[in-house]
RNA sequence: GCGCCAGUAGCUCAGUAGGAUAGAGCAACUGCCUUCUAAGCAGUAGGUCAGGGGUUCGAAUCCCUUCUGGCGUGCCA
């Protein structure tokens, strides 16, 4: 549960404050408050491992030039026994701290002691969080957009779990509404075409043209033949919808499992209708006076809550709109199920809705004042093949499915590739994806892991053992060794930031950098032929690296092979 | 029109709760395997951080503005 970066930062701050008080006592500074500065990790370690800007921040209150303040503070510092071995003054007045072997040793001890839990922190304080993601329409197979939303939501949930939140993953199944009716009519048309011939039956306008619809119709026809012909269309569609939704939902579960996503709950929209919860929620809004009737429909006066337009809750025909259902659904998440925070992972094509919807959720009648609703809006995936842009649409059935994609590039590459920063437009080149082999960074990372596993196995078979601790960390003195250890130490902090920013792609970059540092270490430091004490220390360093790569890959759902 | 997101090396992208000389991978070029996995390492070359203003000790990062691209602005979800 240790955040080693945070500990080092706090250590710098504490050392400086102590030096500051000492300087005042010695009459070097006029009495003043300790200037609040920032402790950063410089890009170039020539500027130290940690850099403090307190001297610049305190220039005004102390009425002294920053460099002078820095020099005085540095002179008063007591580094004996601390995480640091020396400081330097540089640039406009930075105080640069250089880590000591005490700290490097502590990092390896911590990783060893925490094992699979290394990276975990109590940052989230057990706050109950729901991440709702994918939630693909059950009217067809999942697409490449769901591939992105899937890893994003899943990895976000993992990162938040590790950061100490109590996280639940949910898939919302839209098994009601217009789209579902259209789905039924599409299957019906394909079924009738099977019986009466393709040209004898008209396909509904805006229907779902995908092959999966034909397959559903064929499955019905294979099983029950012409049995549904004589039936009333409404009744027939009801049966077809039931059949199609059940089958599609089952398929989505299978494919998501293959994609290594396991939802805690599958929540069905129909349940909100059947239990009267939608009606109850709308009534609540109606009673609070923030609705009005116009053109026979019931409207929510959303402009009262800061939105740019009002919304229809109930149509003239008495049916509730998706908007009303969404409000009910989110009220259910917070009120009935008690989540403190809900994060919805939505595509950018819903961002307008997200803004207006967030406004609606502040309606006092809903009683969600202390609750937090956040949206993780991910930009669209642009599908291209070389220079050609491929237009995808579930309706026209031209989409590349998630399952096809997993067949082509594998689950690991797929998860790694789609775990990109949410707010960048992702260009997915099919040509590139298909020949994505050793060019893919996922292999670079997996190779590092496999390399370490093999290395350790060889040493163990030579009679060496991974030490449980107690190594001489002073021996790990090369630049490559120290850079590697610093990266190991950063994992917990990286997880914290990924959770804070809702950006799990940070873990990708982290683990690529960690692997790079390992490869550099490996190329410059031999282990097998090192002196016993050094061999032991390096062996532990390798083992810790293996551990952290595995932990990081686990967070983003990518496998860590022992052999490649 | 208004709103959201983006624009960084030839390509794909890091870096954005202000920090020091803007980084990596791919592609190009040069080295390194009879010794722990060469799916690797070391090096060369590549930049008006879209343009312009501002804020300050300091701006790719914050503010304003222009341009370009994607998306939204449904009684679809």
XYZ file of N, CA, C and O in Angstrom, chain A residues 363-528:
664
model
N -31.791 17.855 -11.223
C -33.165 18.170 -10.813
C -33.361 17.767 -9.350
O -33.130 16.610 -9.003
N -33.752 18.705 -8.491
C -33.859 18.419 -7.056
C -34.766 17.226 -6.750
O -34.502 16.476 -5.801
N -35.789 17.045 -7.575
C -36.732 15.957 -7.305
C -36.051 14.591 -7.291
O -36.538 13.644 -6.662
N -34.925 14.471 -7.970
C -34.254 13.178 -8.053
C -33.425 12.878 -6.801
O -33.040 11.740 -6.555
N -33.133 13.931 -6.035
C -32.419 13.727 -4.772
C -31.005 13.200 -4.920
O -30.566 12.348 -4.146
N -30.274 13.710 -5.902
C -28.924 13.181 -6.159
C -27.831 14.196 -5.826
O -26.740 14.145 -6.383
N -28.155 15.093 -4.918
C -27.240 16.204 -4.654
C -25.822 15.767 -4.284
O -24.849 16.363 -4.725
N -25.693 14.749 -3.473
C -24.358 14.351 -3.017
C -23.734 13.280 -3.891
O -22.680 12.734 -3.560
N -24.383 12.972 -5.004
C -23.883 11.905 -5.869
C -23.084 12.495 -7.019
O -23.255 13.659 -7.384
N -22.236 11.670 -7.565
C -21.356 12.165 -8.615
C -21.561 11.359 -9.895
O -21.357 10.151 -9.909
N -21.967 12.048 -10.939
C -22.120 11.393 -12.233
C -21.066 11.935 -13.188
O -21.014 13.129 -13.461
N -20.205 11.068 -13.667
C -19.156 11.488 -14.592
C -19.300 10.750 -15.913
O -19.817 9.634 -15.956
N -18.823 11.387 -16.947
C -18.835 10.733 -18.254
C -17.415 10.631 -18.766
O -16.648 11.588 -18.680
N -17.096 9.481 -19.265
C -15.830 9.340 -19.954
C -16.182 9.253 -21.429
O -16.705 8.243 -21.900
N -15.971 10.365 -22.101
C -16.343 10.440 -23.509
C -15.140 10.043 -24.346
O -14.088 10.681 -24.280
N -15.291 8.996 -25.113
C -14.166 8.614 -25.972
C -14.480 8.997 -27.409
O -15.603 8.855 -27.876
N -13.449 9.470 -28.064
C -13.631 9.889 -29.450
C -13.793 8.671 -30.357
O -13.449 7.551 -29.992
N -14.313 8.921 -31.532
C -14.652 7.850 -32.447
C -13.419 7.132 -32.997
O -12.347 7.703 -33.109
N -13.629 5.901 -33.340
C -12.593 5.148 -34.034
C -12.864 5.297 -35.528
O -13.970 5.063 -36.000
N -11.853 5.729 -36.240
C -11.966 5.915 -37.674
C -11.344 4.707 -38.337
O -10.177 4.399 -38.116
N -12.121 4.027 -39.097
C -11.645 2.802 -39.714
C -11.165 3.085 -41.125
O -11.900 3.617 -41.953
N -9.924 2.763 -41.409
C -9.403 2.968 -42.762
C -8.688 1.708 -43.227
O -8.274 0.867 -42.428
N -8.583 1.601 -44.527
C -7.760 0.539 -45.097
C -6.815 1.246 -46.041
O -7.204 1.637 -47.130
N -5.573 1.441 -45.592
C -4.655 2.251 -46.375
C -5.187 3.677 -46.426
O -5.358 4.304 -45.391
N -5.482 4.154 -47.629
C -5.972 5.524 -47.784
C -7.487 5.590 -47.818
O -8.080 6.665 -47.808
N -8.096 4.438 -47.857
C -9.547 4.401 -48.013
C -10.246 4.442 -46.656
O -9.909 3.691 -45.744
N -11.211 5.365 -46.508
C -11.971 5.454 -45.272
C -13.169 4.510 -45.367
O -13.897 4.527 -46.348
N -13.327 3.684 -44.344
C -14.432 2.737 -44.351
C -15.548 3.253 -43.455
O -15.353 3.490 -42.265
N -16.706 3.434 -44.055
C -17.858 3.896 -43.285
C -18.491 2.690 -42.620
O -18.767 1.689 -43.282
N -18.692 2.775 -41.333
C -19.329 1.653 -40.673
C -20.681 2.050 -40.107
O -20.883 3.176 -39.670
N -21.583 1.126 -40.148
C -22.890 1.355 -39.559
C -23.504 0.014 -39.232
O -23.507 -0.902 -40.038
N -23.981 -0.097 -38.027
C -24.585 -1.340 -37.595
C -25.830 -1.609 -38.455
O -26.135 -2.733 -38.792
N -26.472 -0.537 -38.826
C -27.723 -0.670 -39.549
C -27.510 -1.270 -40.944
O -28.243 -2.123 -41.391
N -26.458 -0.805 -41.621
C -26.225 -1.330 -42.958
C -25.446 -2.642 -42.903
O -25.274 -3.307 -43.904
N -24.989 -2.993 -41.698
C -24.343 -4.286 -41.540
C -22.935 -4.376 -42.085
O -22.423 -5.456 -42.320
N -22.303 -3.243 -42.281
C -20.960 -3.278 -42.865
C -19.844 -3.250 -41.826
O -18.675 -3.200 -42.163
N -20.227 -3.249 -40.573
C -19.227 -3.078 -39.528
C -18.309 -4.285 -39.376
O -18.718 -5.417 -39.570
N -17.076 -3.993 -39.016
C -16.142 -5.049 -38.649
C -16.441 -5.377 -37.189
O -16.511 -4.493 -36.355
N -16.642 -6.628 -36.881
C -17.034 -6.954 -35.514
C -15.828 -7.140 -34.605
O -14.718 -7.412 -35.051
N -16.100 -6.997 -33.326
C -15.069 -7.184 -32.308
C -14.482 -8.588 -32.413
O -13.277 -8.786 -32.307
N -15.360 -9.544 -32.641
C -14.889 -10.922 -32.700
C -13.963 -11.155 -33.896
O -12.946 -11.833 -33.784
N -14.325 -10.582 -35.049
C -13.452 -10.683 -36.227
C -12.082 -10.105 -35.906
O -11.046 -10.646 -36.292
N -12.113 -8.980 -35.224
C -10.877 -8.282 -34.913
C -9.979 -9.119 -34.003
O -8.771 -9.205 -34.207
N -10.592 -9.774 -33.032
C -9.814 -10.625 -32.139
C -9.210 -11.785 -32.915
O -8.080 -12.200 -32.652
N -9.962 -12.292 -33.899
C -9.424 -13.371 -34.747
C -8.194 -12.883 -35.491
O -7.220 -13.609 -35.632
N -8.267 -11.656 -35.982
C -7.199 -11.156 -36.839
C -5.946 -10.741 -36.104
O -4.845 -11.020 -36.551
N -6.092 -10.016 -35.001
C -4.879 -9.488 -34.364
C -4.640 -10.022 -32.953
O -3.629 -9.706 -32.343
N -5.552 -10.806 -32.459
C -5.352 -11.370 -31.126
C -5.854 -10.452 -30.025
O -5.918 -9.236 -30.195
N -6.200 -11.054 -28.910
C -6.790 -10.296 -27.808
C -5.783 -9.321 -27.196
O -6.108 -8.167 -26.909
N -4.551 -9.773 -27.006
C -3.553 -8.914 -26.372
C -3.307 -7.633 -27.163
O -3.353 -6.531 -26.616
N -3.052 -7.800 -28.467
C -2.773 -6.633 -29.303
C -3.992 -5.721 -29.349
O -3.890 -4.502 -29.297
N -5.152 -6.335 -29.425
C -6.395 -5.596 -29.493
C -6.585 -4.736 -28.247
O -6.863 -3.546 -28.326
N -6.412 -5.324 -27.089
C -6.603 -4.594 -25.837
C -5.540 -3.510 -25.679
O -5.825 -2.397 -25.249
N -4.333 -3.841 -26.035
C -3.256 -2.873 -25.883
C -3.462 -1.689 -26.830
O -3.364 -0.535 -26.444
N -3.810 -2.004 -28.058
C -3.977 -0.978 -29.090
C -5.134 -0.030 -28.771
O -5.011 1.182 -28.918
N -6.244 -0.588 -28.330
C -7.427 0.248 -28.088
C -7.399 0.971 -26.757
O -8.225 1.831 -26.503
N -6.459 0.643 -25.914
C -6.352 1.372 -24.662
C -5.549 2.647 -24.903
O -4.478 2.842 -24.365
N -6.094 3.509 -25.746
C -5.441 4.773 -26.085
C -6.129 5.901 -25.326
O -7.227 5.729 -24.806
N -5.482 7.025 -25.268
C -6.053 8.177 -24.563
C -7.459 8.440 -25.110
O -7.627 8.594 -26.317
N -8.456 8.513 -24.226
C -9.857 8.572 -24.660
C -10.179 9.735 -25.594
O -10.995 9.589 -26.499
N -9.561 10.879 -25.397
C -10.002 12.036 -26.177
C -9.222 12.264 -27.466
O -9.280 13.339 -28.054
N -8.492 11.252 -27.903
C -7.890 11.386 -29.233
C -8.692 10.556 -30.218
O -9.224 9.503 -29.884
N -8.778 11.067 -31.423
C -9.462 10.332 -32.475
C -8.536 9.213 -32.916
O -7.422 9.468 -33.335
N -9.006 8.010 -32.793
C -8.159 6.864 -33.098
C -8.347 6.463 -34.557
O -9.461 6.237 -35.008
N -7.253 6.405 -35.277
C -7.309 5.947 -36.660
C -6.876 4.488 -36.677
O -5.752 4.153 -36.308
N -7.787 3.638 -37.057
C -7.483 2.217 -37.060
C -7.316 1.749 -38.494
O -8.265 1.694 -39.268
N -6.088 1.417 -38.840
C -5.799 0.997 -40.201
C -5.817 -0.530 -40.273
O -4.992 -1.203 -39.657
N -6.779 -1.048 -41.016
C -6.920 -2.504 -41.103
C -5.672 -3.163 -41.679
O -5.233 -4.198 -41.188
N -5.099 -2.542 -42.712
C -3.892 -3.094 -43.316
C -2.792 -3.237 -42.272
O -2.088 -4.231 -42.209
N -2.676 -2.186 -41.468
C -1.630 -2.148 -40.454
C -1.916 -3.168 -39.360
O -1.024 -3.895 -38.919
N -3.172 -3.230 -38.967
C -3.549 -4.124 -37.871
C -3.267 -5.574 -38.227
O -2.781 -6.346 -37.414
N -3.566 -5.915 -39.476
C -3.391 -7.295 -39.891
C -1.926 -7.701 -39.862
O -1.582 -8.796 -39.466
N -1.045 -6.781 -40.279
C 0.370 -7.162 -40.250
C 1.067 -6.658 -38.985
O 2.268 -6.490 -38.931
N 0.239 -6.409 -37.974
C 0.812 -5.932 -36.727
C 1.407 -7.106 -35.966
O 0.711 -7.868 -35.326
N 2.689 -7.284 -36.079
C 3.333 -8.375 -35.359
C 4.386 -7.818 -34.430
O 4.086 -7.390 -33.332
N 5.619 -7.811 -34.892
C 6.677 -7.351 -34.004
C 6.706 -5.827 -33.901
O 7.414 -5.273 -33.082
N 5.930 -5.159 -34.748
C 5.892 -3.699 -34.661
C 5.064 -3.228 -33.479
O 5.166 -2.107 -33.036
N 4.209 -4.089 -33.019
C 3.310 -3.698 -31.940
C 4.045 -3.622 -30.602
O 4.742 -4.552 -30.223
N 3.867 -2.516 -29.885
C 4.572 -2.354 -28.614
C 4.220 -3.425 -27.586
O 4.978 -3.660 -26.654
N 3.083 -4.083 -27.776
C 2.712 -5.108 -26.806
C 3.750 -6.222 -26.779
O 4.063 -6.795 -25.746
N 4.357 -6.502 -27.936
C 5.359 -7.558 -27.983
C 6.652 -7.143 -27.295
O 7.370 -7.957 -26.739
N 6.934 -5.874 -27.372
C 8.120 -5.325 -26.720
C 8.040 -5.566 -25.214
O 9.000 -5.974 -24.574
N 6.850 -5.305 -24.674
C 6.637 -5.463 -23.243
C 6.601 -6.943 -22.857
O 7.243 -7.362 -21.893
N 5.885 -7.709 -23.642
C 5.783 -9.137 -23.329
C 7.144 -9.811 -23.443
O 7.462 -10.717 -22.677
N 7.926 -9.339 -24.395
C 9.267 -9.898 -24.569
C 10.126 -9.636 -23.330
O 10.880 -10.510 -22.891
N 10.008 -8.445 -22.780
C 10.767 -8.125 -21.574
C 10.395 -9.092 -20.455
O 11.256 -9.616 -19.748
N 9.106 -9.328 -20.323
C 8.642 -10.232 -19.269
C 9.175 -11.653 -19.496
O 9.698 -12.290 -18.578
N 9.059 -12.131 -20.726
C 9.513 -13.483 -21.038
C 11.026 -13.603 -20.838
O 11.528 -14.612 -20.351
N 11.713 -12.563 -21.206
C 13.163 -12.547 -21.073
C 13.566 -12.713 -19.613
O 14.474 -13.468 -19.284
N 12.890 -11.987 -18.739
C 13.206 -12.071 -17.310
C 12.890 -13.463 -16.775
O 13.676 -14.052 -16.031
N 11.749 -13.982 -17.175
C 11.349 -15.306 -16.691
C 12.393 -16.339 -17.057
O 12.789 -17.171 -16.239
N 12.841 -16.269 -18.298
C 13.829 -17.223 -18.770
C 15.154 -17.040 -18.029
O 15.810 -18.004 -17.636
N 15.526 -15.806 -17.845
C 16.761 -15.481 -17.141
C 16.749 -16.037 -15.719
O 17.711 -16.682 -15.276
N 15.631 -15.791 -15.027
C 15.536 -16.258 -13.646
C 15.552 -17.793 -13.607
O 16.237 -18.397 -12.779
N 14.838 -18.389 -14.551
C 14.794 -19.853 -14.589
C 16.201 -20.422 -14.761
O 16.572 -21.389 -14.095
N 16.989 -19.826 -15.640
C 18.357 -20.290 -15.859
C 19.193 -20.175 -14.597
O 19.939 -21.085 -14.249
N 19.072 -19.032 -13.918
C 19.872 -18.812 -12.723
C 19.462 -19.776 -11.610
O 20.301 -20.281 -10.874
N 18.170 -20.000 -11.531
C 17.679 -20.921 -10.500
C 18.202 -22.325 -10.767
O 18.636 -23.026 -9.850
N 18.201 -22.697 -12.038
C 18.698 -24.048 -12.344
C 20.205 -24.150 -12.124
O 20.762 -25.237 -11.986
N 20.877 -23.006 -12.080
C 22.312 -22.994 -11.754
C 22.540 -23.000 -10.251
O 23.681 -22.878 -9.803
N 21.489 -23.051 -9.491
C 21.634 -23.123 -8.041
C 21.464 -21.806 -7.306
O 21.577 -21.745 -6.091
N 21.152 -20.735 -8.051
C 20.927 -19.452 -7.379
C 19.465 -19.366 -6.940
O 18.610 -20.072 -7.456
N 19.220 -18.471 -5.987
C 17.836 -18.280 -5.547
C 17.531 -16.794 -5.508
O 18.420 -15.986 -5.224
N 16.284 -16.437 -5.835
C 15.892 -15.035 -5.725
C 15.873 -14.682 -4.247
O 15.178 -15.326 -3.463
N 16.680 -13.697 -3.839
C 16.728 -13.357 -2.412
C 15.393 -12.773 -1.948
O 14.695 -12.119 -2.718
N 15.066 -13.054 -0.710
C 13.797 -12.544 -0.166
C 13.952 -11.102 0.290
O 12.995 -10.455 0.688
N 15.158 -10.585 0.206
C 15.428 -9.220 0.675
C 16.853 -9.198 1.179
O 17.644 -10.085 0.858
N 17.151 -8.167 1.935
C 18.470 -8.106 2.555
C 19.633 -8.010 1.589
O 20.750 -8.429 1.895
N 19.380 -7.461 0.391
C 20.479 -7.308 -0.552
C 21.220 -5.998 -0.257
O 20.701 -5.125 0.444
N 22.403 -5.883 -0.797
C 23.173 -4.648 -0.633
C 22.822 -3.686 -1.773
O 23.362 -3.791 -2.875
N 21.934 -2.751 -1.488
C 21.427 -1.889 -2.552
C 22.466 -0.886 -3.035
O 22.307 -0.274 -4.084
N 23.553 -0.739 -2.260
C 24.608 0.180 -2.708
C 25.287 -0.327 -3.973
O 25.862 0.440 -4.728
N 25.191 -1.629 -4.190
C 25.836 -2.214 -5.365
C 25.088 -1.889 -6.658
O 25.649 -1.981 -7.743
N 23.806 -1.553 -6.515
C 23.019 -1.209 -7.708
C 23.243 0.262 -8.018
O 22.370 1.094 -7.826
N 24.434 0.556 -8.495
C 24.829 1.961 -8.568
C 24.906 2.495 -9.990
O 25.146 3.677 -10.196
N 24.706 1.647 -10.995
C 24.804 2.153 -12.366
C 23.544 2.942 -12.712
O 22.496 2.795 -12.083
N 23.662 3.767 -13.719
C 22.544 4.582 -14.178
C 21.371 3.692 -14.595
O 20.222 3.950 -14.251
N 21.689 2.604 -15.325
C 20.631 1.715 -15.814
C 19.870 1.062 -14.672
O 18.644 0.925 -14.721
N 20.597 0.668 -13.639
C 19.939 0.029 -12.495
C 19.051 1.022 -11.759
O 17.910 0.714 -11.407
N 19.569 2.218 -11.553
C 18.798 3.199 -10.797
C 17.576 3.695 -11.572
O 16.514 3.897 -10.998
N 17.756 3.870 -12.875
C 16.607 4.293 -13.690
C 15.509 3.229 -13.659
O 14.329 3.545 -13.640
N 15.925 1.976 -13.688
C 14.956 0.882 -13.636
C 14.217 0.871 -12.297
O 12.987 0.762 -12.252
N 14.949 1.033 -11.222
C 14.316 1.014 -9.893
C 13.350 2.192 -9.739
O 12.256 2.048 -9.200
N 13.745 3.324 -10.258
C 12.854 4.494 -10.149
C 11.538 4.239 -10.872
O 10.473 4.663 -10.427
N 11.631 3.553 -12.004
C 10.409 3.252 -12.747
C 9.542 2.241 -11.986
O 8.325 2.350 -11.979
N 10.180 1.294 -11.342
C 9.423 0.346 -10.514
C 8.661 1.099 -9.429
O 7.503 0.809 -9.143
N 9.334 2.085 -8.859
C 8.748 2.833 -7.747
C 7.545 3.646 -8.181
O 6.665 3.959 -7.389
N 7.481 3.982 -9.461
C 6.450 4.918 -9.942
C 5.094 4.264 -10.185
O 4.114 4.952 -10.440
N 5.028 2.947 -10.115
C 3.804 2.260 -10.523
C 2.566 2.701 -9.729
O 1.524 3.025 -10.307
N 2.665 2.729 -8.425
C 1.519 3.086 -7.591
C 1.017 4.490 -7.920
O -0.194 4.732 -8.007
N 1.961 5.391 -8.117
C 1.607 6.766 -8.448
C 0.939 6.817 -9.821
O -0.028 7.548 -10.036
N 1.448 6.026 -10.741
C 0.894 5.995 -12.090
C -0.555 5.487 -12.071
O -1.419 6.010 -12.761
N -0.792 4.497 -11.271
C -2.158 3.962 -11.109
C -3.062 5.039 -10.520
O -4.196 5.234 -10.965
N -2.565 5.736 -9.543
C -3.341 6.802 -8.914
C -3.732 7.865 -9.941
O -4.875 8.304 -9.999
N -2.762 8.267 -10.766
C -3.034 9.299 -11.767
C -3.991 8.786 -12.842
O -4.862 9.524 -13.307
N -3.845 7.538 -13.225
C -4.736 6.945 -14.229
C -6.172 6.953 -13.701
O -7.119 7.225 -14.444
N -6.325 6.672 -12.419
C -7.656 6.673 -11.806
C -8.182 8.098 -11.688
O -9.334 8.381 -12.010
N -7.337 8.995 -11.281
C -7.739 10.394 -11.108
C -8.195 11.005 -12.425
O -9.196 11.705 -12.492
N -7.432 10.723 -13.491
C -7.715 11.344 -14.784
C -8.629 10.500 -15.663
O -8.883 10.872 -16.813
N -9.101 9.370 -15.154
C -9.892 8.451 -15.974
C -9.135 8.136 -17.269
O -9.708 8.180 -18.359
N -7.864 7.881 -17.144
C -7.076 7.603 -18.339
C -6.155 6.405 -18.140
O -4.971 6.555 -17.831
N -6.714 5.208 -18.307
C -5.909 4.001 -18.082
C -4.801 3.802 -19.115
O -3.943 2.947 -18.926
N -4.808 4.584 -20.191
C -3.746 4.411 -21.191
C -2.395 4.830 -20.613
O -1.345 4.514 -21.173
N -2.419 5.537 -19.507
C -1.151 5.866 -18.839
C -0.380 4.592 -18.510
O 0.854 4.588 -18.519
N -1.107 3.540 -18.190
C -0.460 2.289 -17.812
C 0.284 1.687 -19.014
O 1.353 1.095 -18.859
N -0.279 1.850 -20.202
C 0.431 1.388 -21.404
C 1.791 2.060 -21.507
O 2.813 1.421 -21.709
N 1.777 3.370 -21.419
C 3.034 4.108 -21.553
C 3.990 3.776 -20.430
O 5.192 3.673 -20.635
N 3.412 3.588 -19.260
C 4.246 3.239 -18.114
C 4.979 1.924 -18.355
O 6.176 1.811 -18.147
N 4.238 0.935 -18.798
C 4.824 -0.403 -18.898
C 5.780 -0.506 -20.093
O 6.744 -1.272 -20.056
N 5.549 0.290 -21.119
C 6.498 0.339 -22.236
C 7.822 0.939 -21.753
O 8.901 0.425 -22.033
N 7.720 2.005 -20.980
C 8.925 2.646 -20.456
C 9.656 1.723 -19.475
O 10.888 1.643 -19.480
N 8.876 1.032 -18.670
C 9.481 0.089 -17.724
C 10.265 -0.985 -18.490
O 11.397 -1.330 -18.137
N 9.665 -1.489 -19.548
C 10.320 -2.519 -20.357
C 11.579 -1.981 -21.015
O 12.605 -2.663 -21.072
N 11.501 -0.760 -21.509
C 12.667 -0.144 -22.148
C 13.817 -0.061 -21.150
O 14.966 -0.368 -21.465
N 13.478 0.338 -19.934
C 14.533 0.470 -18.925
C 15.099 -0.894 -18.553
O 16.280 -1.008 -18.227
N 14.239 -1.893 -18.574
C 14.773 -3.231 -18.298
C 15.725 -3.664 -19.413
O 16.821 -4.154 -19.142
N 15.311 -3.496 -20.661
C 16.168 -3.916 -21.775
C 17.518 -3.204 -21.734
O 18.549 -3.795 -22.021
N 17.507 -1.944 -21.359
C 18.760 -1.195 -21.262
C 19.640 -1.753 -20.150
O 20.848 -1.922 -20.308
N 18.998 -2.023 -19.032
C 19.711 -2.625 -17.902
C 20.308 -3.965 -18.320
O 21.480 -4.253 -18.087
N 19.507 -4.754 -18.982
C 19.912 -6.094 -19.398
C 21.118 -6.039 -20.333
O 22.024 -6.864 -20.245
N 21.081 -5.032 -21.222
C 22.169 -4.928 -22.202
C 23.477 -4.469 -21.557
O 24.555 -4.767 -22.059
N 23.384 -3.748 -20.461
C 24.617 -3.177 -19.908
C 25.087 -3.862 -18.629
O 26.241 -3.716 -18.244
N 24.230 -4.584 -17.956
C 24.628 -5.222 -16.704
C 24.491 -6.734 -16.804
O 23.380 -7.251 -16.932
N 25.586 -7.419 -16.762
C 25.505 -8.879 -16.767
C 25.194 -9.394 -15.375
O 25.567 -8.795 -14.383
N 24.507 -10.493 -15.346
C 24.057 -11.018 -14.067
C 24.770 -12.327 -13.737
O 25.343 -12.484 -12.675
N 24.734 -13.220 -14.689
C 25.259 -14.567 -14.489
C 26.702 -14.564 -13.962
O 27.046 -15.323 -13.067
